[in-house]
């Protein structure tokens, strides 16, 4: 590997809100110069971002700093709002609706003149496709299937047709593409008539210090779920209603930002025998220790939109690294990760009386919970970043070695 080579990662969010970008940047920085281009919206989160790359050979360039109350941030917000309006009411598929400062992303990326680029998220997808037109070496990380990752209320103001065109171009012409599950790789290849992207599971560093040898499960069991936002369409309402079938008391802990209406809705449907707790977001570096303080992880997902059915939630991988048994939704992506070790119980998409009976019996069985924990610890020895790092390094090497103006995948 050549230390003088320069790789630019393009994403549109805070680093502390995208652990996959952080893992990739840290790993690649051991062998190459790395620059990340992103957007920001919160000063405190920007401090977290800088802490995550401190001591690594990684430079961060923030294009649109929305936390700054100035003419630039005001203009960026106004342009994005107008672009959303155009998509919703005229059907115009403008790239300006994909995120803030889209054209400045392209300009900044070209100015860097990096040896290779890796596009993440929707702005990374757009910017990467523009860079392909300039003959740059570009790969794409399909963390999600962007055009198929929208809930019904979001589709009206999102440029879905544009996203589909960009995805097809990226998958057909991107030099080296990666994604997060085998089933998603197969689906993307089938829809876009392209080679299957390389799979790099969205796993985390091994944390053997969290996998204590012995643990008992006392009542009430503490169930845990987390995300940036506690919101609808994630399976929470359905699970809380299903928990009515569990007669003994449970504590259901949810971590993330939540609006008052949804908080009240969840409290209102929580069975009387259970308790519901809300936790505010914690810094990324504290999350693993926070997870380890609970008994069971909730890896809940609905099978719609399609991207949710095909990806594997980060939660699953983070729970097992903390030694937690997992209650997982039966999506195609999660089945792919779950079936090898079965570190818990999997619930069907459309809950039935049988699901309630099975869940109650499993939660009441100390021996089953201990066995599930042992399988979670076993899974943690397989699903960890050290095992996946070589896949990414190999992809980066092929990307950097490809000739300019390449029109087919090198991997």
mmCIF file with all atom_site columns, N, CA, C and O in Angstrom, residues 153-172:
data_model
loop_
_atom_site.group_PDB
_atom_site.id
_atom_site.type_symbol
_atom_site.label_atom_id
_atom_site.label_alt_id
_atom_site.label_comp_id
_atom_site.label_asym_id
_atom_site.label_entity_id
_atom_site.label_seq_id
_atom_site.pdbx_PDB_ins_code
_atom_site.Cartn_x
_atom_site.Cartn_y
_atom_site.Cartn_z
_atom_site.occupancy
_atom_site.B_iso_or_equiv
_atom_site.pdbx_formal_charge
_atom_site.auth_seq_id
_atom_site.auth_comp_id
_atom_site.auth_asym_id
_atom_site.auth_atom_id
_atom_site.pdbx_PDB_model_num
ATOM 1  N N  . UNK A 1 153 ? -44.527 9.101  3.703   1.00 0.00 ? 153 UNK A N  1
ATOM 2  C CA . UNK A 1 153 ? -44.677 10.545 3.880   1.00 0.00 ? 153 UNK A CA 1
ATOM 3  C C  . UNK A 1 153 ? -43.467 11.327 3.379   1.00 0.00 ? 153 UNK A C  1
ATOM 4  O O  . UNK A 1 153 ? -43.522 12.545 3.230   1.00 0.00 ? 153 UNK A O  1
ATOM 5  N N  . UNK A 1 154 ? -42.347 10.642 3.105   1.00 0.00 ? 154 UNK A N  1
ATOM 6  C CA . UNK A 1 154 ? -41.140 11.323 2.618   1.00 0.00 ? 154 UNK A CA 1
ATOM 7  C C  . UNK A 1 154 ? -41.015 11.260 1.104   1.00 0.00 ? 154 UNK A C  1
ATOM 8  O O  . UNK A 1 154 ? -40.313 12.080 0.506   1.00 0.00 ? 154 UNK A O  1
ATOM 9  N N  . UNK A 1 155 ? -41.695 10.317 0.482   1.00 0.00 ? 155 UNK A N  1
ATOM 10 C CA . UNK A 1 155 ? -41.522 10.105 -0.959  1.00 0.00 ? 155 UNK A CA 1
ATOM 11 C C  . UNK A 1 155 ? -41.955 11.328 -1.768  1.00 0.00 ? 155 UNK A C  1
ATOM 12 O O  . UNK A 1 155 ? -41.335 11.665 -2.779  1.00 0.00 ? 155 UNK A O  1
ATOM 13 N N  . UNK A 1 156 ? -42.975 12.044 -1.308  1.00 0.00 ? 156 UNK A N  1
ATOM 14 C CA . UNK A 1 156 ? -43.538 13.141 -2.098  1.00 0.00 ? 156 UNK A CA 1
ATOM 15 C C  . UNK A 1 156 ? -42.550 14.262 -2.353  1.00 0.00 ? 156 UNK A C  1
ATOM 16 O O  . UNK A 1 156 ? -42.626 14.944 -3.373  1.00 0.00 ? 156 UNK A O  1
ATOM 17 N N  . UNK A 1 157 ? -41.629 14.504 -1.429  1.00 0.00 ? 157 UNK A N  1
ATOM 18 C CA . UNK A 1 157 ? -40.709 15.626 -1.615  1.00 0.00 ? 157 UNK A CA 1
ATOM 19 C C  . UNK A 1 157 ? -39.262 15.176 -1.820  1.00 0.00 ? 157 UNK A C  1
ATOM 20 O O  . UNK A 1 157 ? -38.339 15.980 -1.752  1.00 0.00 ? 157 UNK A O  1
ATOM 21 N N  . UNK A 1 158 ? -39.048 13.907 -2.113  1.00 0.00 ? 158 UNK A N  1
ATOM 22 C CA . UNK A 1 158 ? -37.704 13.408 -2.380  1.00 0.00 ? 158 UNK A CA 1
ATOM 23 C C  . UNK A 1 158 ? -37.566 13.080 -3.872  1.00 0.00 ? 158 UNK A C  1
ATOM 24 O O  . UNK A 1 158 ? -38.484 12.516 -4.484  1.00 0.00 ? 158 UNK A O  1
ATOM 25 N N  . UNK A 1 159 ? -36.429 13.401 -4.485  1.00 0.00 ? 159 UNK A N  1
ATOM 26 C CA . UNK A 1 159 ? -36.234 13.158 -5.915  1.00 0.00 ? 159 UNK A CA 1
ATOM 27 C C  . UNK A 1 159 ? -35.889 11.686 -6.190  1.00 0.00 ? 159 UNK A C  1
ATOM 28 O O  . UNK A 1 159 ? -34.755 11.338 -6.540  1.00 0.00 ? 159 UNK A O  1
ATOM 29 N N  . UNK A 1 160 ? -36.881 10.824 -6.060  1.00 0.00 ? 160 UNK A N  1
ATOM 30 C CA . UNK A 1 160 ? -36.664 9.385  -6.132  1.00 0.00 ? 160 UNK A CA 1
ATOM 31 C C  . UNK A 1 160 ? -36.181 8.956  -7.516  1.00 0.00 ? 160 UNK A C  1
ATOM 32 O O  . UNK A 1 160 ? -35.292 8.104  -7.651  1.00 0.00 ? 160 UNK A O  1
ATOM 33 N N  . UNK A 1 161 ? -36.766 9.543  -8.567  1.00 0.00 ? 161 UNK A N  1
ATOM 34 C CA . UNK A 1 161 ? -36.345 9.179  -9.928  1.00 0.00 ? 161 UNK A CA 1
ATOM 35 C C  . UNK A 1 161 ? -34.876 9.533  -10.155 1.00 0.00 ? 161 UNK A C  1
ATOM 36 O O  . UNK A 1 161 ? -34.129 8.769  -10.781 1.00 0.00 ? 161 UNK A O  1
ATOM 37 N N  . UNK A 1 162 ? -34.448 10.679 -9.635  1.00 0.00 ? 162 UNK A N  1
ATOM 38 C CA . UNK A 1 162 ? -33.052 11.074 -9.748  1.00 0.00 ? 162 UNK A CA 1
ATOM 39 C C  . UNK A 1 162 ? -32.160 10.103 -8.989  1.00 0.00 ? 162 UNK A C  1
ATOM 40 O O  . UNK A 1 162 ? -31.104 9.682  -9.492  1.00 0.00 ? 162 UNK A O  1
ATOM 41 N N  . UNK A 1 163 ? -32.576 9.732  -7.788  1.00 0.00 ? 163 UNK A N  1
ATOM 42 C CA . UNK A 1 163 ? -31.793 8.780  -7.002  1.00 0.00 ? 163 UNK A CA 1
ATOM 43 C C  . UNK A 1 163 ? -31.616 7.458  -7.752  1.00 0.00 ? 163 UNK A C  1
ATOM 44 O O  . UNK A 1 163 ? -30.531 6.870  -7.747  1.00 0.00 ? 163 UNK A O  1
ATOM 45 N N  . UNK A 1 164 ? -32.674 7.005  -8.397  1.00 0.00 ? 164 UNK A N  1
ATOM 46 C CA . UNK A 1 164 ? -32.585 5.743  -9.140  1.00 0.00 ? 164 UNK A CA 1
ATOM 47 C C  . UNK A 1 164 ? -31.595 5.848  -10.293 1.00 0.00 ? 164 UNK A C  1
ATOM 48 O O  . UNK A 1 164 ? -30.821 4.922  -10.545 1.00 0.00 ? 164 UNK A O  1
ATOM 49 N N  . UNK A 1 165 ? -31.614 6.984  -10.982 1.00 0.00 ? 165 UNK A N  1
ATOM 50 C CA . UNK A 1 165 ? -30.662 7.168  -12.090 1.00 0.00 ? 165 UNK A CA 1
ATOM 51 C C  . UNK A 1 165 ? -29.229 7.212  -11.559 1.00 0.00 ? 165 UNK A C  1
ATOM 52 O O  . UNK A 1 165 ? -28.317 6.625  -12.161 1.00 0.00 ? 165 UNK A O  1
ATOM 53 N N  . UNK A 1 166 ? -29.027 7.916  -10.463 1.00 0.00 ? 166 UNK A N  1
ATOM 54 C CA . UNK A 1 166 ? -27.690 8.016  -9.886  1.00 0.00 ? 166 UNK A CA 1
ATOM 55 C C  . UNK A 1 166 ? -27.204 6.660  -9.383  1.00 0.00 ? 166 UNK A C  1
ATOM 56 O O  . UNK A 1 166 ? -26.028 6.300  -9.562  1.00 0.00 ? 166 UNK A O  1
ATOM 57 N N  . UNK A 1 167 ? -28.104 5.898  -8.757  1.00 0.00 ? 167 UNK A N  1
ATOM 58 C CA . UNK A 1 167 ? -27.727 4.567  -8.270  1.00 0.00 ? 167 UNK A CA 1
ATOM 59 C C  . UNK A 1 167 ? -27.305 3.670  -9.424  1.00 0.00 ? 167 UNK A C  1
ATOM 60 O O  . UNK A 1 167 ? -26.289 2.954  -9.325  1.00 0.00 ? 167 UNK A O  1
ATOM 61 N N  . UNK A 1 168 ? -28.059 3.701  -10.507 1.00 0.00 ? 168 UNK A N  1
ATOM 62 C CA . UNK A 1 168 ? -27.729 2.850  -11.656 1.00 0.00 ? 168 UNK A CA 1
ATOM 63 C C  . UNK A 1 168 ? -26.377 3.235  -12.233 1.00 0.00 ? 168 UNK A C  1
ATOM 64 O O  . UNK A 1 168 ? -25.536 2.375  -12.539 1.00 0.00 ? 168 UNK A O  1
ATOM 65 N N  . UNK A 1 169 ? -26.141 4.537  -12.358 1.00 0.00 ? 169 UNK A N  1
ATOM 66 C CA . UNK A 1 169 ? -24.859 5.005  -12.889 1.00 0.00 ? 169 UNK A CA 1
ATOM 67 C C  . UNK A 1 169 ? -23.713 4.605  -11.967 1.00 0.00 ? 169 UNK A C  1
ATOM 68 O O  . UNK A 1 169 ? -22.671 4.112  -12.420 1.00 0.00 ? 169 UNK A O  1
ATOM 69 N N  . UNK A 1 170 ? -23.906 4.802  -10.658 1.00 0.00 ? 170 UNK A N  1
ATOM 70 C CA . UNK A 1 170 ? -22.851 4.468  -9.699  1.00 0.00 ? 170 UNK A CA 1
ATOM 71 C C  . UNK A 1 170 ? -22.543 2.982  -9.704  1.00 0.00 ? 170 UNK A C  1
ATOM 72 O O  . UNK A 1 170 ? -21.376 2.572  -9.682  1.00 0.00 ? 170 UNK A O  1
ATOM 73 N N  . UNK A 1 171 ? -23.579 2.162  -9.757  1.00 0.00 ? 171 UNK A N  1
ATOM 74 C CA . UNK A 1 171 ? -23.380 0.717  -9.692  1.00 0.00 ? 171 UNK A CA 1
ATOM 75 C C  . UNK A 1 171 ? -22.802 0.153  -10.986 1.00 0.00 ? 171 UNK A C  1
ATOM 76 O O  . UNK A 1 171 ? -22.102 -0.852 -10.977 1.00 0.00 ? 171 UNK A O  1
ATOM 77 N N  . UNK A 1 172 ? -23.097 0.809  -12.098 1.00 0.00 ? 172 UNK A N  1
ATOM 78 C CA . UNK A 1 172 ? -22.577 0.326  -13.376 1.00 0.00 ? 172 UNK A CA 1
ATOM 79 C C  . UNK A 1 172 ? -21.192 0.887  -13.694 1.00 0.00 ? 172 UNK A C  1
ATOM 80 O O  . UNK A 1 172 ? -20.384 0.215  -14.341 1.00 0.00 ? 172 UNK A O  1
#
